[in-house]
Short mmCIF file of C-alpha atoms in Angstrom, two decimals:
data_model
loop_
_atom_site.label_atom_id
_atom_site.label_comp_id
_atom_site.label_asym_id
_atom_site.label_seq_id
_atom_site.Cartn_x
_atom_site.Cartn_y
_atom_site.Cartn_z
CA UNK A 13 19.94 -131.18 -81.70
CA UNK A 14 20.32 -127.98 -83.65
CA UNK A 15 16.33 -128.18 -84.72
CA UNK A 16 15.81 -128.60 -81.30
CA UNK A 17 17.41 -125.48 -80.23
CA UNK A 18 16.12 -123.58 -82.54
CA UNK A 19 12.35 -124.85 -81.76
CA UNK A 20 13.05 -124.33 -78.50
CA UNK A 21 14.06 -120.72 -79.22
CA UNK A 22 11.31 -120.21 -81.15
CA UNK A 23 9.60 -121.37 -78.00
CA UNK A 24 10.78 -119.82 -75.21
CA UNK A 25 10.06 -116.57 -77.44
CA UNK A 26 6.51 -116.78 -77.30
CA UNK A 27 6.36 -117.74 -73.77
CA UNK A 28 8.23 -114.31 -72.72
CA UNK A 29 5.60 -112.60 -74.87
CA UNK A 30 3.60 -114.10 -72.71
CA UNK A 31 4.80 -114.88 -69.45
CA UNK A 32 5.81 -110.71 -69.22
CA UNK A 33 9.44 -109.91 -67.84
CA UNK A 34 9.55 -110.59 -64.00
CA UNK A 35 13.42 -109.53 -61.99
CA UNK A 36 13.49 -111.50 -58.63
CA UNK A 37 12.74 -109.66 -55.30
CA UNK A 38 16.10 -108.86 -53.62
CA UNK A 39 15.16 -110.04 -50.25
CA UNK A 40 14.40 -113.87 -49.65
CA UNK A 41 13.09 -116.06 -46.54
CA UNK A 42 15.64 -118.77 -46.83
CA UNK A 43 17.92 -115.62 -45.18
CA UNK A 44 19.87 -114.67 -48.10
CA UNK A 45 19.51 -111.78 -50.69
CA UNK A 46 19.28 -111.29 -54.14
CA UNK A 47 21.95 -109.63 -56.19
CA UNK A 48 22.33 -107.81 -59.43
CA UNK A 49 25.40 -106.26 -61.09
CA UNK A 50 26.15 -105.40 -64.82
CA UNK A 51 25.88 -109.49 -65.75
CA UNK A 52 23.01 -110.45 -63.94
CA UNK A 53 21.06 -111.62 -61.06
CA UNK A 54 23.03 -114.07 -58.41
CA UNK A 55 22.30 -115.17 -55.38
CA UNK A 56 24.11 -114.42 -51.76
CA UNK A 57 23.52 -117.28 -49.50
CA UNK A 58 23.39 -116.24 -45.32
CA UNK A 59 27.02 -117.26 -45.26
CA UNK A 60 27.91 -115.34 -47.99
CA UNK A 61 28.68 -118.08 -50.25
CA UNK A 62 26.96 -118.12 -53.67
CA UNK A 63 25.58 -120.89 -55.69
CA UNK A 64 27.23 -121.82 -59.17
CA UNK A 65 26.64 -125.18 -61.76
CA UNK A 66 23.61 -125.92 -59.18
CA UNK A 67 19.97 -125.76 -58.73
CA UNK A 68 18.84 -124.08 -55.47
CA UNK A 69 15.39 -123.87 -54.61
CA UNK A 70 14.83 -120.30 -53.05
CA UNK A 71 11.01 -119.31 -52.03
CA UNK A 72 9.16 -122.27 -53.02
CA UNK A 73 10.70 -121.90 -56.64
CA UNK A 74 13.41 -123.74 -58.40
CA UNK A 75 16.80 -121.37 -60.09
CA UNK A 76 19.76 -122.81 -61.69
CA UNK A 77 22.86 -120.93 -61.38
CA UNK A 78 25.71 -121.10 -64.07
CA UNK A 79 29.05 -121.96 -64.01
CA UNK A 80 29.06 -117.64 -62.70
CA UNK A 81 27.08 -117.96 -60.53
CA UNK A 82 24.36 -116.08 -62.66
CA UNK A 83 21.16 -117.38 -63.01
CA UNK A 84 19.43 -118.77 -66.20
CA UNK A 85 16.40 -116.92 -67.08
CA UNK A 86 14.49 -116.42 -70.00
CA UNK A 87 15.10 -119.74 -72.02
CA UNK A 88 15.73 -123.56 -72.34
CA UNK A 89 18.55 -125.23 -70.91
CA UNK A 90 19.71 -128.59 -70.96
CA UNK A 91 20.97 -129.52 -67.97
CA UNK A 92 22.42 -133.43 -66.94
CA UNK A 93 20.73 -134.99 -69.75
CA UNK A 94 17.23 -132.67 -69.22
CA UNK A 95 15.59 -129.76 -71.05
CA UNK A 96 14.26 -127.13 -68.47
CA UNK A 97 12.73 -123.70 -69.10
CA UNK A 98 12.93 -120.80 -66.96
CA UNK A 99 11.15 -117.73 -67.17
CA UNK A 100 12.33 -113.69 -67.60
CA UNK A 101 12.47 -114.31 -63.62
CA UNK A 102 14.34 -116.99 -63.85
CA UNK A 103 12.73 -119.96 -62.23
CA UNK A 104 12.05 -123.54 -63.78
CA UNK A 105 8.48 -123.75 -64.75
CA UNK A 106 6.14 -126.76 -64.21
CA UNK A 107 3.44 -128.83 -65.14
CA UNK A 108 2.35 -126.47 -67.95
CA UNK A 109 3.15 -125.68 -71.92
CA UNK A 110 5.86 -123.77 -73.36
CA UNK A 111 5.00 -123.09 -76.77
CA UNK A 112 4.43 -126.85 -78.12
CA UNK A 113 6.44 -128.27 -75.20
CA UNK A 114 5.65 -129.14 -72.10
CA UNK A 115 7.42 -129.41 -68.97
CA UNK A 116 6.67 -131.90 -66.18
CA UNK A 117 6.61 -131.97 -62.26
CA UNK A 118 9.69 -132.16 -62.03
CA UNK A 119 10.44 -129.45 -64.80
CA UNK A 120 11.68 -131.25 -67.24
CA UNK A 121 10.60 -131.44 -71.31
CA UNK A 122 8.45 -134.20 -71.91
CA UNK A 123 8.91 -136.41 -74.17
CA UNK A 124 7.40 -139.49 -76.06
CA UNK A 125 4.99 -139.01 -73.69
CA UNK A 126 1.01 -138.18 -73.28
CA UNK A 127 0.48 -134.91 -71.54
CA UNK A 128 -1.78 -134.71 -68.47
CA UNK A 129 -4.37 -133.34 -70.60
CA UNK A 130 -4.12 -135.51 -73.30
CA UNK A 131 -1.37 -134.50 -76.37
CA UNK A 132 1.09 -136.45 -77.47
CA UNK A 133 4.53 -135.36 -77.58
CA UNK A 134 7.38 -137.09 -79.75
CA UNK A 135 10.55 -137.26 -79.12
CA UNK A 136 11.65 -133.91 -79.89
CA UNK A 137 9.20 -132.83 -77.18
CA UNK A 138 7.00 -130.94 -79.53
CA UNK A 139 3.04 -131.55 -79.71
CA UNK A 140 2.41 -134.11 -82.67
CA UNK A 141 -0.41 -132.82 -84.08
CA UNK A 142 -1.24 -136.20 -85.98
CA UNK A 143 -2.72 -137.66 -83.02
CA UNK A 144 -6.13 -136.35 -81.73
CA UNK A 145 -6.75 -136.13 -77.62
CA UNK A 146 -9.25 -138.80 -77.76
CA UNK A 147 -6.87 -141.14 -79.57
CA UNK A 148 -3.73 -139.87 -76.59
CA UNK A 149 -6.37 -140.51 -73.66
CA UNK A 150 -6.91 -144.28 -74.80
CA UNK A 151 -3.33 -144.16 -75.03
CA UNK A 152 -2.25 -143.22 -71.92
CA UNK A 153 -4.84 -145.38 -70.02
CA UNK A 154 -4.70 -148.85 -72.51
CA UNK A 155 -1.73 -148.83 -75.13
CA UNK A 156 1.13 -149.79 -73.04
CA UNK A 157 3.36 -153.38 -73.95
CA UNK A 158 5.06 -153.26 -70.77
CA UNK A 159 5.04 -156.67 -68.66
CA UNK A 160 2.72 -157.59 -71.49
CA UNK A 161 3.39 -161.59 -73.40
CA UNK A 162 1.95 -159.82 -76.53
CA UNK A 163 3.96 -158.54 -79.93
CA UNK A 164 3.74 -155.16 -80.82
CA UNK A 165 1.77 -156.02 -83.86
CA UNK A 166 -0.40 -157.97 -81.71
CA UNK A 167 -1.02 -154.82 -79.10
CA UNK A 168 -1.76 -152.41 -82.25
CA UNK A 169 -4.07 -154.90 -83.88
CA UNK A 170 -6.32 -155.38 -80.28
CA UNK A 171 -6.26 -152.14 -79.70
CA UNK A 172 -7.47 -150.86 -82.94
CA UNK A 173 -10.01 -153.25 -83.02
CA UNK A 174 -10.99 -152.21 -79.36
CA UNK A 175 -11.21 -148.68 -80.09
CA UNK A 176 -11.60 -148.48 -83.69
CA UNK A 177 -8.72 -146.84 -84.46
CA UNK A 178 -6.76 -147.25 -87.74
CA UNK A 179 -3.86 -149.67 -87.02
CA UNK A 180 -1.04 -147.87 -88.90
CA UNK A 181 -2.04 -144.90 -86.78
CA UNK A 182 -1.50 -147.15 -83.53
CA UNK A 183 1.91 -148.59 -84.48
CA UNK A 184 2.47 -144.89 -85.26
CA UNK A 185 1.64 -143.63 -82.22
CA UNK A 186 3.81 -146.79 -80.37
CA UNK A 187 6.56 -145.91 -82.23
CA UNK A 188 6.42 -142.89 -80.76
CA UNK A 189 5.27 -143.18 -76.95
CA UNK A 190 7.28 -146.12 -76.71
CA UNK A 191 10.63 -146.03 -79.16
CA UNK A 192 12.93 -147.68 -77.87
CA UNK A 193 11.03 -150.63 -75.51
CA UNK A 194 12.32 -154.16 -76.17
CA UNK A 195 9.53 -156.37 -77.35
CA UNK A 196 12.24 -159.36 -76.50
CA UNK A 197 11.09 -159.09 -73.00
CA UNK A 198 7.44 -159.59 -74.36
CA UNK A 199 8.67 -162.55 -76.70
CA UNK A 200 10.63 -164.11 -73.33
CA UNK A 201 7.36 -163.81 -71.35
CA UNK A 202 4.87 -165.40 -74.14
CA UNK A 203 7.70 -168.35 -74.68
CA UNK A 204 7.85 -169.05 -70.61
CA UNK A 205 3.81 -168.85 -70.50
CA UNK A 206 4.35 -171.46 -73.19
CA UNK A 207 6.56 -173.67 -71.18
CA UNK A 208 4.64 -173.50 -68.42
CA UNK A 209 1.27 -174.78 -70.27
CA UNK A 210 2.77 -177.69 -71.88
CA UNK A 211 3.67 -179.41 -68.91
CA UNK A 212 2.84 -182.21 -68.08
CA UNK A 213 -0.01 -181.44 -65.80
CA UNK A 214 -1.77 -179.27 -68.39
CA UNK A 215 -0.95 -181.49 -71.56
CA UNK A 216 -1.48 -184.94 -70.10
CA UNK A 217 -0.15 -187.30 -72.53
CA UNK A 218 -0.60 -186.05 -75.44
CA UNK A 219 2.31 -185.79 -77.82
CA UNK A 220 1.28 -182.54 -80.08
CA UNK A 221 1.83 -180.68 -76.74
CA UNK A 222 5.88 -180.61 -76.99
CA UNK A 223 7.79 -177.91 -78.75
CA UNK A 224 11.42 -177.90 -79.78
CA UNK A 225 13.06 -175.23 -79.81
CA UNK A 226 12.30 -173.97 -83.52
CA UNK A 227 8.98 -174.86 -83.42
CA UNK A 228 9.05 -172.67 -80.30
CA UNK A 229 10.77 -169.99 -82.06
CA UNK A 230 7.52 -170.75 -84.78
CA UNK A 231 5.17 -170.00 -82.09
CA UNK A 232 6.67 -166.47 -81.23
CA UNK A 233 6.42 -165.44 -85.03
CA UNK A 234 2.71 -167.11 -85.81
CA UNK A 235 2.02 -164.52 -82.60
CA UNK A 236 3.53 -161.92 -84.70
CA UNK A 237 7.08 -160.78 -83.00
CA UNK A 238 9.94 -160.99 -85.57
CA UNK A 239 11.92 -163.92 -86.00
CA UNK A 240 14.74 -162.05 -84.43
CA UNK A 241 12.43 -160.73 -81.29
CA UNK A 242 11.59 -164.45 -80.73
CA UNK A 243 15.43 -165.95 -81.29
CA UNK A 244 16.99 -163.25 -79.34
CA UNK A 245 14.11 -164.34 -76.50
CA UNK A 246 14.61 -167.83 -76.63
CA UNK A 247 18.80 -167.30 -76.32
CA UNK A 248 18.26 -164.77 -73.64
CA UNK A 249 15.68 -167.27 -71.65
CA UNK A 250 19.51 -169.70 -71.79
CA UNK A 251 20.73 -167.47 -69.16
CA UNK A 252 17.52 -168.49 -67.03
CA UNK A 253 16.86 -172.09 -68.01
CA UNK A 254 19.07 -174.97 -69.29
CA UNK A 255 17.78 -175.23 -72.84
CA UNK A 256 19.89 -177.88 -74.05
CA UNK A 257 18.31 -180.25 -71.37
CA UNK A 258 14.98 -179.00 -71.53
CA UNK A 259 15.12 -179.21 -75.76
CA UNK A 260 16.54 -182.97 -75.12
CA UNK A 261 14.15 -183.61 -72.86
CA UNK A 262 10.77 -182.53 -74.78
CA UNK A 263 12.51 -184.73 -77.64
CA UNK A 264 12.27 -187.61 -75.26
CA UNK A 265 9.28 -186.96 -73.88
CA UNK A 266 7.99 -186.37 -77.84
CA UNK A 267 9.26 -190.21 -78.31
CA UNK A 268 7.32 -191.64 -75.68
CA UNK A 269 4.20 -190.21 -76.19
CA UNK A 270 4.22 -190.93 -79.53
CA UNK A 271 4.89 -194.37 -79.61
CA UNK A 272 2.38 -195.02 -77.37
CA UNK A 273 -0.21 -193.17 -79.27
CA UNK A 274 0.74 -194.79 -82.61
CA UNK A 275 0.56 -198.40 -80.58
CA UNK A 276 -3.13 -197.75 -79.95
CA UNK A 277 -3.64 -196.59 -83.13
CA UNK A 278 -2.23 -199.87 -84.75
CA UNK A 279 0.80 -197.92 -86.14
CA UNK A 280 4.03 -199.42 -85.92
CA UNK A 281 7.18 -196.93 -87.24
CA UNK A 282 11.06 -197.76 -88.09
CA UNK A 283 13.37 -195.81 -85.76
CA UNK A 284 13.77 -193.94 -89.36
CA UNK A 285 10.08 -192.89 -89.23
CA UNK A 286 10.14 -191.70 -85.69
CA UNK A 287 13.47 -189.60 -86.47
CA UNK A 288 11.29 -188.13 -89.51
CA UNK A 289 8.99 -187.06 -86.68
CA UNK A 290 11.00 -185.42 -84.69
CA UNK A 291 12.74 -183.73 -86.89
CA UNK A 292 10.86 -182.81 -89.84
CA UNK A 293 7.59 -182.31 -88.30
CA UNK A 294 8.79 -181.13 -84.55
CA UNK A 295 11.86 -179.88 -85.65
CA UNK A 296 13.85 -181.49 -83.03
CA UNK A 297 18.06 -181.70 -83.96
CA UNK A 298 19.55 -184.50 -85.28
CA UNK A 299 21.20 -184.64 -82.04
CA UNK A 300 18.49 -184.67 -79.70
CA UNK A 301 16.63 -186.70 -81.96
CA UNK A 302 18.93 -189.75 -82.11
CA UNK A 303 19.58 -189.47 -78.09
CA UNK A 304 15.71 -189.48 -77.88
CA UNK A 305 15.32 -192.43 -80.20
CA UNK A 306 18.80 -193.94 -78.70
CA UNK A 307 16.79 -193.41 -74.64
CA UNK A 308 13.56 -194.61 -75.79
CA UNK A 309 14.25 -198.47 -76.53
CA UNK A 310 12.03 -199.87 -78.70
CA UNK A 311 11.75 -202.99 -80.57
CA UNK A 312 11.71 -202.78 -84.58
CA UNK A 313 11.77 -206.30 -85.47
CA UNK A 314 8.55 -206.28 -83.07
CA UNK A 315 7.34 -203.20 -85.20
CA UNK A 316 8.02 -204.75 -88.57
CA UNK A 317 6.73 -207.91 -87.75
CA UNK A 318 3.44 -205.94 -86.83
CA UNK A 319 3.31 -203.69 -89.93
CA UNK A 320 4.10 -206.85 -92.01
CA UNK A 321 0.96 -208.27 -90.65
CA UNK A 322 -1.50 -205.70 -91.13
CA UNK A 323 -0.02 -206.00 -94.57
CA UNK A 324 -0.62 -210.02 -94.94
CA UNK A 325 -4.23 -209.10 -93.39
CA UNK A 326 -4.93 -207.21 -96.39
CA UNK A 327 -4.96 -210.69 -98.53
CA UNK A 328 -3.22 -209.63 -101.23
CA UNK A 329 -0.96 -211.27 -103.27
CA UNK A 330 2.23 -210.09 -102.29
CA UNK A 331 5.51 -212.36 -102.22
CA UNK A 332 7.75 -212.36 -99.30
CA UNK A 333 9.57 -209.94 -101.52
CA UNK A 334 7.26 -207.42 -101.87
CA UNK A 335 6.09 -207.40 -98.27
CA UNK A 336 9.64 -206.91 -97.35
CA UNK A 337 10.17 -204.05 -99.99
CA UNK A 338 6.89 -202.46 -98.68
CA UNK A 339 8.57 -202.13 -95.31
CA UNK A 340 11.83 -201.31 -95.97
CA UNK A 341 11.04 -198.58 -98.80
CA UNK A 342 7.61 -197.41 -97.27
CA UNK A 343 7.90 -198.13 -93.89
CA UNK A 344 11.63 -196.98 -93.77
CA UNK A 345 12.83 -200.45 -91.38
CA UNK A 346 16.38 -201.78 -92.33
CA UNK A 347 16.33 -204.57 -94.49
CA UNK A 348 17.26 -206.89 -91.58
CA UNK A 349 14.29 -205.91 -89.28
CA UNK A 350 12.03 -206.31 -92.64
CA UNK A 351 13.13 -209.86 -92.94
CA UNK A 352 13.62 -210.79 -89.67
CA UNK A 353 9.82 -209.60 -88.89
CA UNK A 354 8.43 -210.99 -92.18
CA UNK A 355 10.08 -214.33 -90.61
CA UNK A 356 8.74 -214.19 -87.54
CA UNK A 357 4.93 -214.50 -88.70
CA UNK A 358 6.00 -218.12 -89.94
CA UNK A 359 3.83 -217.16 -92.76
CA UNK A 360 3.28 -219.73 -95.77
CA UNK A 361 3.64 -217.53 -98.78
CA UNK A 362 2.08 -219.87 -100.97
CA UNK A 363 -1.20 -219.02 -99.68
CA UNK A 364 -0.34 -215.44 -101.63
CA UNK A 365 0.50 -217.14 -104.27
CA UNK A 366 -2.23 -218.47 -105.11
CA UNK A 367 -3.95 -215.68 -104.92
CA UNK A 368 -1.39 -213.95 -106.93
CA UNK A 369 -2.01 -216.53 -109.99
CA UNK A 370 -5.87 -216.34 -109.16
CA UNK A 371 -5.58 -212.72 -109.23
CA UNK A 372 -3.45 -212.34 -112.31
CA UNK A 373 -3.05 -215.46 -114.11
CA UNK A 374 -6.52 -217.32 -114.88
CA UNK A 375 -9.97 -216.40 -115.17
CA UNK A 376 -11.33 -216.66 -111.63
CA UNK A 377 -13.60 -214.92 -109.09
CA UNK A 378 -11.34 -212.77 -108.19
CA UNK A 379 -11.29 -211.14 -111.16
CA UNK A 380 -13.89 -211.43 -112.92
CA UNK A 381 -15.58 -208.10 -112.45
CA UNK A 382 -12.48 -206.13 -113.52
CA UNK A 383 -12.80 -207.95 -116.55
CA UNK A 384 -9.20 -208.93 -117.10
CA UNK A 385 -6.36 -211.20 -116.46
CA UNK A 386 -2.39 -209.51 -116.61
CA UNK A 387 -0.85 -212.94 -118.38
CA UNK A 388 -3.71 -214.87 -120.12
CA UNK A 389 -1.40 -215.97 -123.03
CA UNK A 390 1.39 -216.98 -120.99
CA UNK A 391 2.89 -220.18 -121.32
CA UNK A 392 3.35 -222.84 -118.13
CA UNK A 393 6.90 -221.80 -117.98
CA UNK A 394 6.46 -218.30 -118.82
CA UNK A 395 4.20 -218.15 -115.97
CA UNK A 396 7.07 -219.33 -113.59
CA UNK A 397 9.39 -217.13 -114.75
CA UNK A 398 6.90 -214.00 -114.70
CA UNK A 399 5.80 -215.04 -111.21
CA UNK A 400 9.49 -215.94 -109.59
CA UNK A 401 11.67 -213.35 -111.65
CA UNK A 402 13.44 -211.74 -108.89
CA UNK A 403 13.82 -208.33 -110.11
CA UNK A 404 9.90 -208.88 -111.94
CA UNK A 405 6.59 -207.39 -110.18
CA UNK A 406 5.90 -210.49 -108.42
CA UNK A 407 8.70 -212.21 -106.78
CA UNK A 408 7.96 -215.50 -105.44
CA UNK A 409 10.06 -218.27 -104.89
CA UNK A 410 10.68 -220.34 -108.31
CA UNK A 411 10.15 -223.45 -106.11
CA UNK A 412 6.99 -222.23 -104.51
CA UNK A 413 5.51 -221.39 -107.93
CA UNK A 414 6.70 -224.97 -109.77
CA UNK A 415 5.13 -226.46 -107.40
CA UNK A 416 1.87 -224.54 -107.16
CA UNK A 417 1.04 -223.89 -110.57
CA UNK A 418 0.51 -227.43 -110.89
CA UNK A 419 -2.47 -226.90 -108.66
CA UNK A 420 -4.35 -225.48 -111.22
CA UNK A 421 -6.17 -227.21 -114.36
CA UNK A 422 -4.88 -224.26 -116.78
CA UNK A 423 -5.53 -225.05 -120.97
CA UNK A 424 -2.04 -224.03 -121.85
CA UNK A 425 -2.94 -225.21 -125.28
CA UNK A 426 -5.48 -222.55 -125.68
CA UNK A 427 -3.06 -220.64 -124.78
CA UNK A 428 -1.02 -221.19 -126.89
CA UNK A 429 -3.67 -220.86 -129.57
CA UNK A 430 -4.51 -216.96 -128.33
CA UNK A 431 -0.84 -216.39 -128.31
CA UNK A 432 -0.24 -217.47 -132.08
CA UNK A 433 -3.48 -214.68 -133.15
CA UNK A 434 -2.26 -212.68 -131.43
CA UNK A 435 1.38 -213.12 -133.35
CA UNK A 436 -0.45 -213.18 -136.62
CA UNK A 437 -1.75 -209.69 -136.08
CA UNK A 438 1.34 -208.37 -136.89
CA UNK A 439 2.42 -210.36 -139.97
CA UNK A 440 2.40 -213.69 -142.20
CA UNK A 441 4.05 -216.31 -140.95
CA UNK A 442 4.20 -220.63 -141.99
CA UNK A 443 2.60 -222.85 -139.56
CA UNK A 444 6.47 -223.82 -138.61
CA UNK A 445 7.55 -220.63 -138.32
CA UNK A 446 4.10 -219.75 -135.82
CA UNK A 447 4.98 -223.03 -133.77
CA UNK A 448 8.44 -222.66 -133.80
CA UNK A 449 8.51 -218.42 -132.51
CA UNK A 450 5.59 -219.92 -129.78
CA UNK A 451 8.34 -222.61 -128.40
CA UNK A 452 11.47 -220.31 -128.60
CA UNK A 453 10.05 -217.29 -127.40
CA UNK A 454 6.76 -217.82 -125.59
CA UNK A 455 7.84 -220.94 -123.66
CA UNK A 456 5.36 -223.61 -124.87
CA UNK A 457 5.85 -227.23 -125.60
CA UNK A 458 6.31 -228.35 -128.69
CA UNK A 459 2.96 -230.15 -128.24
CA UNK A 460 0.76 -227.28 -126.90
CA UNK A 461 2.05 -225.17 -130.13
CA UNK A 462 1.22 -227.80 -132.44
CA UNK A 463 -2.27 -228.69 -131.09
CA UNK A 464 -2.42 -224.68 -131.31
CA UNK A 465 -1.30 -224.51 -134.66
CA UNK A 466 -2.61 -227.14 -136.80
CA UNK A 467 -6.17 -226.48 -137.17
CA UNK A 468 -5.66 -222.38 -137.04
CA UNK A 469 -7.22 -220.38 -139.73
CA UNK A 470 -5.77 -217.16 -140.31
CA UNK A 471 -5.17 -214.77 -143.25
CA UNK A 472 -1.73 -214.24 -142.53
CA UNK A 473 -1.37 -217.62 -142.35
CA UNK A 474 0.84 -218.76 -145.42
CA UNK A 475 0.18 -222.41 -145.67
#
């Protein structure tokens, strides 16, 4: 305030030098008189009254009268909030410049303002000379974020593009014409446009076209308010609309449309999936995501059973096991819905068994181009185990797999043979100590290791 003053001094200084010293006429047509004693000029009304802490307009001109009754001349004064300047005749001045100042229609110092002709004052009142005319004209008729759904970064950016205009100098020059505006009112205004286009009768069905509320909050801040412009917004919009219920509701609505688009898409989610989509992707609460999930009913056993399908349409050779694992830790279903929809299919698993032991087991045409078999030394019984251990990669019933694997014409003898080279690789060993290691450990019959054995020729072979 004390700068200001002493601008303002500076100032009204100039202006006298300019302006010239003027005393009032003594006579005036509203029927009173002008008087002067040793303080100053007053002003005797008709009824001999006098005007004091008060403007009176007298001959078409504005005076204010002091606390005296003596009238300001000669000088700023700030008056209810106001700076006014009146001349060495003391009346308030109008619609021109004092110094770097100017005063309005009404009298009063501009300020954070454009000037009729085209300056900018800030919000001391003074001319800022680091905006040109041109740049204050465009201002005055196209840079103004009132009513407007746009950020402020958003108004400087389109508007320097528009007028090719630096856009630090625009933000500059908004920070000064327009200080303290509230760009919450624009957030509000761009989230309730928002609102208002994803309904129902713009959106259709489609599910993308919901927002929660932080994805709304998102939305405000891609457009480029601050996160607090677009929280603040969204809180303030509470007083308006009930969020809670409109939130809950877009969560439900969310749901629906979902479901229905994964159905024709052949997708069929766990209730744990769906709650992932709500509220990882659409950031939906926890809340309103189990009410939605707990208002939408849908059948998961009915979902498994179809995932568990596409799965069996793949013709792999997955155990009942595995499918069920697949659903449970991929799919996300409880282990009951797994099972129960795995049961439902009344699927005979042996069918992937066999493929499982044509895949894996023997030479076949499954796998012939990849060249390879996972267990071509295993014994008949290692096979069983390797195919039915319950915590192994395959997982089959043992009972299944007995009774399949004698499907198959498999030399286990030969087996047995590739087994005992491939022992012998890694030191000597007796022809009793080769058969015996192939019956304890690698599961053979004592006649498949002999008939392997006896006519082997090997250099590590000791007898």
């Amino acid at each position: 305030m004390n700068k200001l003053i002493k601008n303002l001094t500076v100032a009204a200084a100039i202006s006298i030098a300019i302006i010239g010293v003027y005393t009032p006429v003594t006579a005036s047509a509203n029927g009173g008189s002008w008087q002067r004693d040793s303080v100053g000029w007053w002003y005797k009304n008709s009824n001999g009254s006098y005007p004091k802490n008060d403007w009176q307009r007298i001959d078409g001109k504005w005076y204010y009268f002091d606390g005296r009754g003596y009238i300001i001349h000669s000088k700023w004064e700030y008056i209810n909030g106001h700076w006014y300047y009146f001349n060495t005749s003391g009346h308030m001045l109008s619609n021109q410049w004092v110094g770097d100042y100017y005063v309005g229609k009404d009298g009063d110092m501009l300020k954070n303002a454009v000037t009729p002709d085209n300056y900018v004052v800030g919000s001391d009142g003074k001319w800022d000379k680091r905006f040109s005319r041109e740049l204050a004209e465009k201002a005055r008729l196209y840079l103004n974020p009132t009513g407007s759904n746009i950020s402020k970064r958003t108004t400087a950016e389109l508007f320097s593009q528009s007028h090719k205009t630096n856009y630090d100098t625009v933000i500059a020059l908004m920070d000064v014409l327009y200080p303290n505006y509230n760009y919450v009112n624009n957030a509000k205004l761009s989230a309730k446009t928002l609102m208002e286009a994803i309904d129902v009768k713009h959106c259709g069905d489609r599910h993308d076209c919901v927002f929660s509320k932080n994805m709304l909050i998102d939305h405000l801040v891609y457009n480029k308010f601050t996160k607090e412009e677009a929280e603040k917004a969204i809180n303030e919009l509470g007083s308006e609309i009930d969020l809670p219920k409109y939130f809950q509701d877009q969560a439900i609505t969310y749901l629906k449309r979902l479901h229905k688009y994964k159905l024709s898409n052949n997708q069929y989610l766990s209730r744990a999936a769906y709650e992932d989509n709500l509220i990882l992707y659409r950031k939906f609460t926890k809340e309103e995501a189990k009410k939605a999930l707990d208002t939408i009913k849908i059948d998961y056993i009915y979902q498994a059973q179809q995932e568990a399908k596409k799965l069996l349409l793949k013709e792999t050779g997955d155990s009942r096991r595995n499918i069920i694992y697949l659903l449970v830790h991929g799919g996300k279903f409880t282990k009951e819905e797994a099972e129960k929809g795995v049961d439902l299919l009344n699927h005979d698993f042996k069918v992937n068994l066999r493929r499982a032991i044509e895949y894996h087991c023997i030479e076949s045409d499954y796998n012939k181009d990849k060249g390879y078999v996972w267990y071509p030394w295993h014994s008949k019984q290692h096979l069983i185990e390797v195919l039915s251990d319950p915590n192994g990669i395959e997982g089959f019933e043992r009972s299944d797999v007995e009774e399949v694997i004698e499907e198959y014409n498999i030399n286990y003898t030969e087996r047995a043979k590739l087994r005992a080279m491939d022992i012998l690789k890694n030191g000597k060993y007796s022809r009793s100590n080769l058969e015996k290691t192939l019956i304890d450990q690698w599961k053979f019959t004592k006649e498949e290791a002999t008939n392997a054995v006896k006519d082997l020729k090997h250099e590590n072979l000791i007898d």
